[in-house]
mmCIF file of C-alpha atoms in Angstrom:
data_model
loop_
_atom_site.group_PDB
_atom_site.id
_atom_site.type_symbol
_atom_site.label_atom_id
_atom_site.label_comp_id
_atom_site.label_asym_id
_atom_site.label_seq_id
_atom_site.Cartn_x
_atom_site.Cartn_y
_atom_site.Cartn_z
ATOM 1 C CA UNK T 21 175.012 138.935 -15.303
ATOM 2 C CA UNK T 22 172.917 139.461 -12.163
ATOM 3 C CA UNK T 23 174.123 138.030 -8.881
ATOM 4 C CA UNK T 24 172.565 136.936 -5.596
ATOM 5 C CA UNK T 25 174.732 137.683 -2.575
ATOM 6 C CA UNK T 26 174.719 135.131 0.245
ATOM 7 C CA UNK T 27 177.243 135.680 3.031
ATOM 8 C CA UNK T 28 180.575 136.004 1.139
ATOM 9 C CA UNK T 29 179.507 134.192 -2.022
ATOM 10 C CA UNK T 30 177.902 135.797 -5.048
ATOM 11 C CA UNK T 31 175.504 133.411 -6.780
ATOM 12 C CA UNK T 32 175.221 134.245 -10.459
ATOM 13 C CA UNK T 33 171.758 134.203 -12.034
ATOM 14 C CA UNK T 34 172.336 131.837 -14.904
ATOM 15 C CA UNK T 35 170.261 129.029 -16.381
ATOM 16 C CA UNK T 36 171.174 125.502 -15.411
ATOM 17 C CA UNK T 37 171.947 124.398 -18.980
ATOM 18 C CA UNK T 38 173.834 127.557 -19.991
ATOM 19 C CA UNK T 39 177.033 127.012 -22.028
ATOM 20 C CA UNK T 40 179.147 128.468 -19.212
ATOM 21 C CA UNK T 41 177.802 125.822 -16.851
ATOM 22 C CA UNK T 42 178.103 122.962 -19.297
ATOM 23 C CA UNK T 43 181.727 123.905 -20.010
ATOM 24 C CA UNK T 44 182.679 122.841 -16.469
ATOM 25 C CA UNK T 45 184.599 119.526 -16.604
ATOM 26 C CA UNK T 46 183.526 116.515 -14.562
ATOM 27 C CA UNK T 47 185.856 114.271 -12.594
ATOM 28 C CA UNK T 48 183.431 111.825 -11.025
ATOM 29 C CA UNK T 49 184.496 110.654 -7.581
ATOM 30 C CA UNK T 50 182.443 107.454 -8.052
ATOM 31 C CA UNK T 51 180.434 107.838 -4.869
ATOM 32 C CA UNK T 52 177.471 105.466 -4.695
ATOM 33 C CA UNK T 53 173.830 106.406 -4.644
ATOM 34 C CA UNK T 54 172.379 105.851 -1.178
ATOM 35 C CA UNK T 55 168.875 105.816 0.283
ATOM 36 C CA UNK T 56 167.458 108.723 2.270
ATOM 37 C CA UNK T 57 164.601 106.721 3.769
ATOM 38 C CA UNK T 58 166.393 105.535 6.892
ATOM 39 C CA UNK T 59 168.398 108.633 7.790
ATOM 40 C CA UNK T 60 165.559 110.579 9.402
ATOM 41 C CA UNK T 61 164.485 110.050 12.995
ATOM 42 C CA UNK T 62 160.831 111.022 13.152
ATOM 43 C CA UNK T 63 157.958 108.989 11.831
ATOM 44 C CA UNK T 64 156.425 112.122 10.328
ATOM 45 C CA UNK T 65 159.317 112.517 7.933
ATOM 46 C CA UNK T 66 159.498 108.811 7.144
ATOM 47 C CA UNK T 67 155.825 108.874 6.228
ATOM 48 C CA UNK T 68 156.406 111.913 4.038
ATOM 49 C CA UNK T 69 159.279 110.219 2.264
ATOM 50 C CA UNK T 70 157.020 107.421 1.100
ATOM 51 C CA UNK T 71 155.370 109.791 -1.377
ATOM 52 C CA UNK T 72 158.726 110.917 -2.747
ATOM 53 C CA UNK T 73 159.468 110.149 -6.396
ATOM 54 C CA UNK T 74 163.012 109.090 -5.608
ATOM 55 C CA UNK T 75 164.888 108.850 -2.329
ATOM 56 C CA UNK T 76 168.297 108.119 -3.850
ATOM 57 C CA UNK T 77 171.134 110.664 -3.611
ATOM 58 C CA UNK T 78 174.923 110.599 -3.581
ATOM 59 C CA UNK T 79 176.473 109.653 -0.254
ATOM 60 C CA UNK T 80 177.916 113.089 0.558
ATOM 61 C CA UNK T 81 174.655 114.740 -0.479
ATOM 62 C CA UNK T 82 172.878 112.668 2.163
ATOM 63 C CA UNK T 83 175.448 113.712 4.760
ATOM 64 C CA UNK T 84 175.012 117.366 3.810
ATOM 65 C CA UNK T 85 171.226 117.071 4.098
ATOM 66 C CA UNK T 86 171.639 115.687 7.593
ATOM 67 C CA UNK T 87 173.862 118.655 8.451
ATOM 68 C CA UNK T 88 171.246 121.059 7.100
ATOM 69 C CA UNK T 89 168.584 119.309 9.167
ATOM 70 C CA UNK T 90 170.541 120.117 12.320
ATOM 71 C CA UNK T 91 170.401 123.830 11.503
ATOM 72 C CA UNK T 92 166.599 123.974 11.393
ATOM 73 C CA UNK T 93 164.657 125.253 14.407
ATOM 74 C CA UNK T 94 163.332 122.576 16.738
ATOM 75 C CA UNK T 95 160.150 120.970 15.441
ATOM 76 C CA UNK T 96 160.960 121.425 11.750
ATOM 77 C CA UNK T 97 162.314 118.857 9.313
ATOM 78 C CA UNK T 98 163.525 118.621 5.755
ATOM 79 C CA UNK T 99 161.305 116.581 3.455
ATOM 80 C CA UNK T 100 162.766 115.142 0.276
ATOM 81 C CA UNK T 101 160.434 115.455 -2.700
ATOM 82 C CA UNK T 102 162.852 114.052 -5.259
ATOM 83 C CA UNK T 103 166.494 113.078 -5.546
ATOM 84 C CA UNK T 104 168.036 111.039 -8.355
ATOM 85 C CA UNK T 105 166.218 111.042 -11.692
ATOM 86 C CA UNK T 106 167.115 108.752 -14.597
ATOM 87 C CA UNK T 107 167.910 110.256 -17.984
ATOM 88 C CA UNK T 108 164.776 108.604 -19.362
ATOM 89 C CA UNK T 109 162.586 110.280 -16.752
ATOM 90 C CA UNK T 110 164.404 113.572 -17.217
ATOM 91 C CA UNK T 111 163.642 113.514 -20.947
ATOM 92 C CA UNK T 112 159.967 112.794 -20.262
ATOM 93 C CA UNK T 113 159.675 115.721 -17.847
ATOM 94 C CA UNK T 114 161.481 118.087 -20.209
ATOM 95 C CA UNK T 115 159.246 117.168 -23.148
ATOM 96 C CA UNK T 116 156.101 117.519 -21.039
ATOM 97 C CA UNK T 117 157.115 120.982 -19.854
ATOM 98 C CA UNK T 118 158.183 121.999 -23.375
ATOM 99 C CA UNK T 119 154.728 121.060 -24.664
ATOM 100 C CA UNK T 120 153.120 123.259 -21.995
ATOM 101 C CA UNK T 121 155.411 126.183 -22.822
ATOM 102 C CA UNK T 122 154.639 125.886 -26.546
ATOM 103 C CA UNK T 123 150.904 125.674 -25.914
ATOM 104 C CA UNK T 124 150.864 128.672 -23.575
ATOM 105 C CA UNK T 125 153.257 130.740 -25.701
ATOM 106 C CA UNK T 126 152.564 129.982 -29.394
ATOM 107 C CA UNK T 127 154.458 133.112 -30.442
ATOM 108 C CA UNK T 128 157.778 131.637 -29.282
ATOM 109 C CA UNK T 129 160.170 130.137 -31.790
ATOM 110 C CA UNK T 130 161.325 126.542 -31.165
ATOM 111 C CA UNK T 131 164.629 127.884 -29.816
ATOM 112 C CA UNK T 132 162.900 130.375 -27.521
ATOM 113 C CA UNK T 133 160.522 127.698 -26.218
ATOM 114 C CA UNK T 134 163.461 125.390 -25.553
ATOM 115 C CA UNK T 135 165.322 128.051 -23.573
ATOM 116 C CA UNK T 136 162.184 128.957 -21.628
ATOM 117 C CA UNK T 137 161.716 125.305 -20.698
ATOM 118 C CA UNK T 138 165.283 125.055 -19.380
ATOM 119 C CA UNK T 139 164.363 127.574 -16.694
ATOM 120 C CA UNK T 140 162.558 124.761 -14.881
ATOM 121 C CA UNK T 141 163.781 121.494 -16.427
ATOM 122 C CA UNK T 142 167.257 120.575 -17.574
ATOM 123 C CA UNK T 143 167.392 118.897 -21.014
ATOM 124 C CA UNK T 144 169.494 115.832 -21.746
ATOM 125 C CA UNK T 145 170.563 117.330 -25.090
ATOM 126 C CA UNK T 146 171.311 120.952 -25.901
ATOM 127 C CA UNK T 147 169.923 122.827 -28.899
ATOM 128 C CA UNK T 148 173.010 121.952 -30.923
ATOM 129 C CA UNK T 149 172.544 118.259 -30.163
ATOM 130 C CA UNK T 150 175.418 118.041 -27.696
ATOM 131 C CA UNK T 151 174.962 116.084 -24.487
ATOM 132 C CA UNK T 152 173.820 117.882 -21.355
ATOM 133 C CA UNK T 153 174.213 116.505 -17.831
ATOM 134 C CA UNK T 154 171.036 117.208 -15.799
ATOM 135 C CA UNK T 155 171.783 117.722 -12.076
ATOM 136 C CA UNK T 156 169.128 115.245 -10.934
ATOM 137 C CA UNK T 157 170.634 112.540 -13.131
ATOM 138 C CA UNK T 158 173.934 112.828 -11.256
ATOM 139 C CA UNK T 159 172.462 112.203 -7.808
ATOM 140 C CA UNK T 160 173.737 115.643 -6.780
ATOM 141 C CA UNK T 161 170.423 117.504 -6.832
ATOM 142 C CA UNK T 162 167.487 117.402 -4.459
ATOM 143 C CA UNK T 163 164.047 118.974 -4.495
ATOM 144 C CA UNK T 164 163.145 119.635 -0.878
ATOM 145 C CA UNK T 165 160.768 121.461 1.424
ATOM 146 C CA UNK T 166 160.221 121.805 5.175
ATOM 147 C CA UNK T 167 157.526 120.173 7.298
ATOM 148 C CA UNK T 168 156.689 120.286 10.993
ATOM 149 C CA UNK T 169 156.624 117.323 13.373
ATOM 150 C CA UNK T 170 153.046 116.532 12.354
ATOM 151 C CA UNK T 171 154.103 116.259 8.733
ATOM 152 C CA UNK T 172 152.404 119.529 7.737
ATOM 153 C CA UNK T 173 154.110 121.416 4.935
ATOM 154 C CA UNK T 174 155.198 124.968 5.711
ATOM 155 C CA UNK T 175 153.824 127.731 3.501
ATOM 156 C CA UNK T 176 156.151 128.274 0.544
ATOM 157 C CA UNK T 177 153.616 130.072 -1.639
ATOM 158 C CA UNK T 178 153.070 126.947 -3.773
ATOM 159 C CA UNK T 179 153.707 123.220 -3.640
ATOM 160 C CA UNK T 180 156.530 121.609 -5.597
ATOM 161 C CA UNK T 181 154.176 119.214 -7.361
ATOM 162 C CA UNK T 182 152.546 122.181 -9.128
ATOM 163 C CA UNK T 183 155.784 123.474 -10.669
ATOM 164 C CA UNK T 184 154.787 122.668 -14.255
ATOM 165 C CA UNK T 185 151.472 124.543 -14.209
ATOM 166 C CA UNK T 186 152.007 127.645 -12.053
ATOM 167 C CA UNK T 187 153.411 130.940 -13.302
ATOM 168 C CA UNK T 188 157.211 130.508 -13.583
ATOM 169 C CA UNK T 189 157.840 133.630 -11.493
ATOM 170 C CA UNK T 190 156.086 131.928 -8.571
ATOM 171 C CA UNK T 191 158.769 129.233 -8.612
ATOM 172 C CA UNK T 192 161.652 131.685 -8.301
ATOM 173 C CA UNK T 193 163.453 131.680 -4.967
ATOM 174 C CA UNK T 194 163.190 135.454 -4.665
ATOM 175 C CA UNK T 195 159.553 135.705 -5.797
ATOM 176 C CA UNK T 196 157.823 138.853 -4.501
ATOM 177 C CA UNK T 197 154.314 137.639 -5.313
ATOM 178 C CA UNK T 198 153.992 135.503 -2.171
ATOM 179 C CA UNK T 199 153.148 136.238 1.453
ATOM 180 C CA UNK T 200 155.781 137.377 3.944
ATOM 181 C CA UNK T 201 155.415 134.012 5.705
ATOM 182 C CA UNK T 202 156.177 132.133 2.500
ATOM 183 C CA UNK T 203 159.162 134.407 1.815
ATOM 184 C CA UNK T 204 160.482 133.755 5.321
ATOM 185 C CA UNK T 205 160.171 129.996 4.833
ATOM 186 C CA UNK T 206 161.958 130.126 1.484
ATOM 187 C CA UNK T 207 164.725 132.183 3.085
ATOM 188 C CA UNK T 208 165.057 129.656 5.909
ATOM 189 C CA UNK T 209 165.410 126.770 3.468
ATOM 190 C CA UNK T 210 167.937 128.723 1.393
ATOM 191 C CA UNK T 211 170.050 129.636 4.414
ATOM 192 C CA UNK T 212 170.309 126.182 5.998
ATOM 193 C CA UNK T 213 171.113 124.546 2.674
ATOM 194 C CA UNK T 214 173.717 127.037 1.482
ATOM 195 C CA UNK T 215 175.413 127.083 4.880
ATOM 196 C CA UNK T 216 176.329 123.411 4.489
ATOM 197 C CA UNK T 217 177.594 123.786 0.927
ATOM 198 C CA UNK T 218 174.615 123.400 -1.413
ATOM 199 C CA UNK T 219 173.757 125.912 -4.114
ATOM 200 C CA UNK T 220 170.239 126.884 -5.101
ATOM 201 C CA UNK T 221 168.882 127.140 -8.640
ATOM 202 C CA UNK T 222 167.344 130.620 -8.545
ATOM 203 C CA UNK T 223 164.352 129.716 -10.744
ATOM 204 C CA UNK T 224 163.293 126.944 -8.320
ATOM 205 C CA UNK T 225 163.141 127.696 -4.600
ATOM 206 C CA UNK T 226 163.114 123.960 -3.835
ATOM 207 C CA UNK T 227 166.105 122.855 -5.958
ATOM 208 C CA UNK T 228 169.548 122.521 -4.371
ATOM 209 C CA UNK T 229 172.644 120.685 -5.499
ATOM 210 C CA UNK T 230 176.085 119.703 -4.306
ATOM 211 C CA UNK T 231 178.873 118.424 -6.538
ATOM 212 C CA UNK T 232 177.330 118.920 -9.998
ATOM 213 C CA UNK T 233 178.324 121.365 -12.739
ATOM 214 C CA UNK T 234 175.966 124.100 -11.501
ATOM 215 C CA UNK T 235 177.455 123.816 -8.008
ATOM 216 C CA UNK T 236 180.980 124.001 -9.431
ATOM 217 C CA UNK T 237 180.109 127.051 -11.545
ATOM 218 C CA UNK T 238 178.515 128.967 -8.689
ATOM 219 C CA UNK T 239 181.261 128.194 -6.178
ATOM 220 C CA UNK T 240 184.083 128.751 -8.677
ATOM 221 C CA UNK T 241 185.305 125.164 -8.474
ATOM 222 C CA UNK T 242 187.570 123.804 -11.215
ATOM 223 C CA UNK T 243 185.376 120.783 -11.834
ATOM 224 C CA UNK T 244 182.222 118.954 -10.828
ATOM 225 C CA UNK T 245 182.647 115.801 -8.753
ATOM 226 C CA UNK T 246 179.490 114.012 -9.928
ATOM 227 C CA UNK T 247 178.637 113.035 -13.500
ATOM 228 C CA UNK T 248 175.623 111.113 -14.792
ATOM 229 C CA UNK T 249 174.892 108.047 -12.692
ATOM 230 C CA UNK T 250 173.823 105.065 -14.781
#
């Protein structure tokens, strides 16, 4: 299994719905979902938040995002693209991406297409029919980027909203097919987020989580602290 070394922690390159991840037990701490809209100070970020799909996250996740914000250079801010996602919405997004994968790769078997889709979207049911817990449906995961004080998005080599249609390799955190500026910006986002306790999903430079099964697996925790939030 390949690893990504960050400071003293080795992040294992493993898919988000892998059996090893799903085997992690959950002991939900029952934290509430809270709004992100009012925790930023500048109008630029507040305006950016209004286009977000969801601004709900777990309470500690919000606190951690505020900590990460403080680590950014002056004039830069975290922008939340999406936080909590209902199971219904998660299923819609998985099925939409699966349809794209099958159309673009007709040679793949149903199982292969399913696994390929899980690189970018977590299913709500595994291939064997067992229940899966998608990180976004726990309130633990956030899709984020960085903007300047004018609300202009930094160059990350692509925009999050295009994740379903671009080449999957372009979405990877360590993508080598982007400019040095975009690589630097991805590295900056990775560093400030992991320093405060988040883990990154290596197939999505924008996806970070705290407290879910993927977080527990990567940081060698005995259990996740957030389960599905209904």
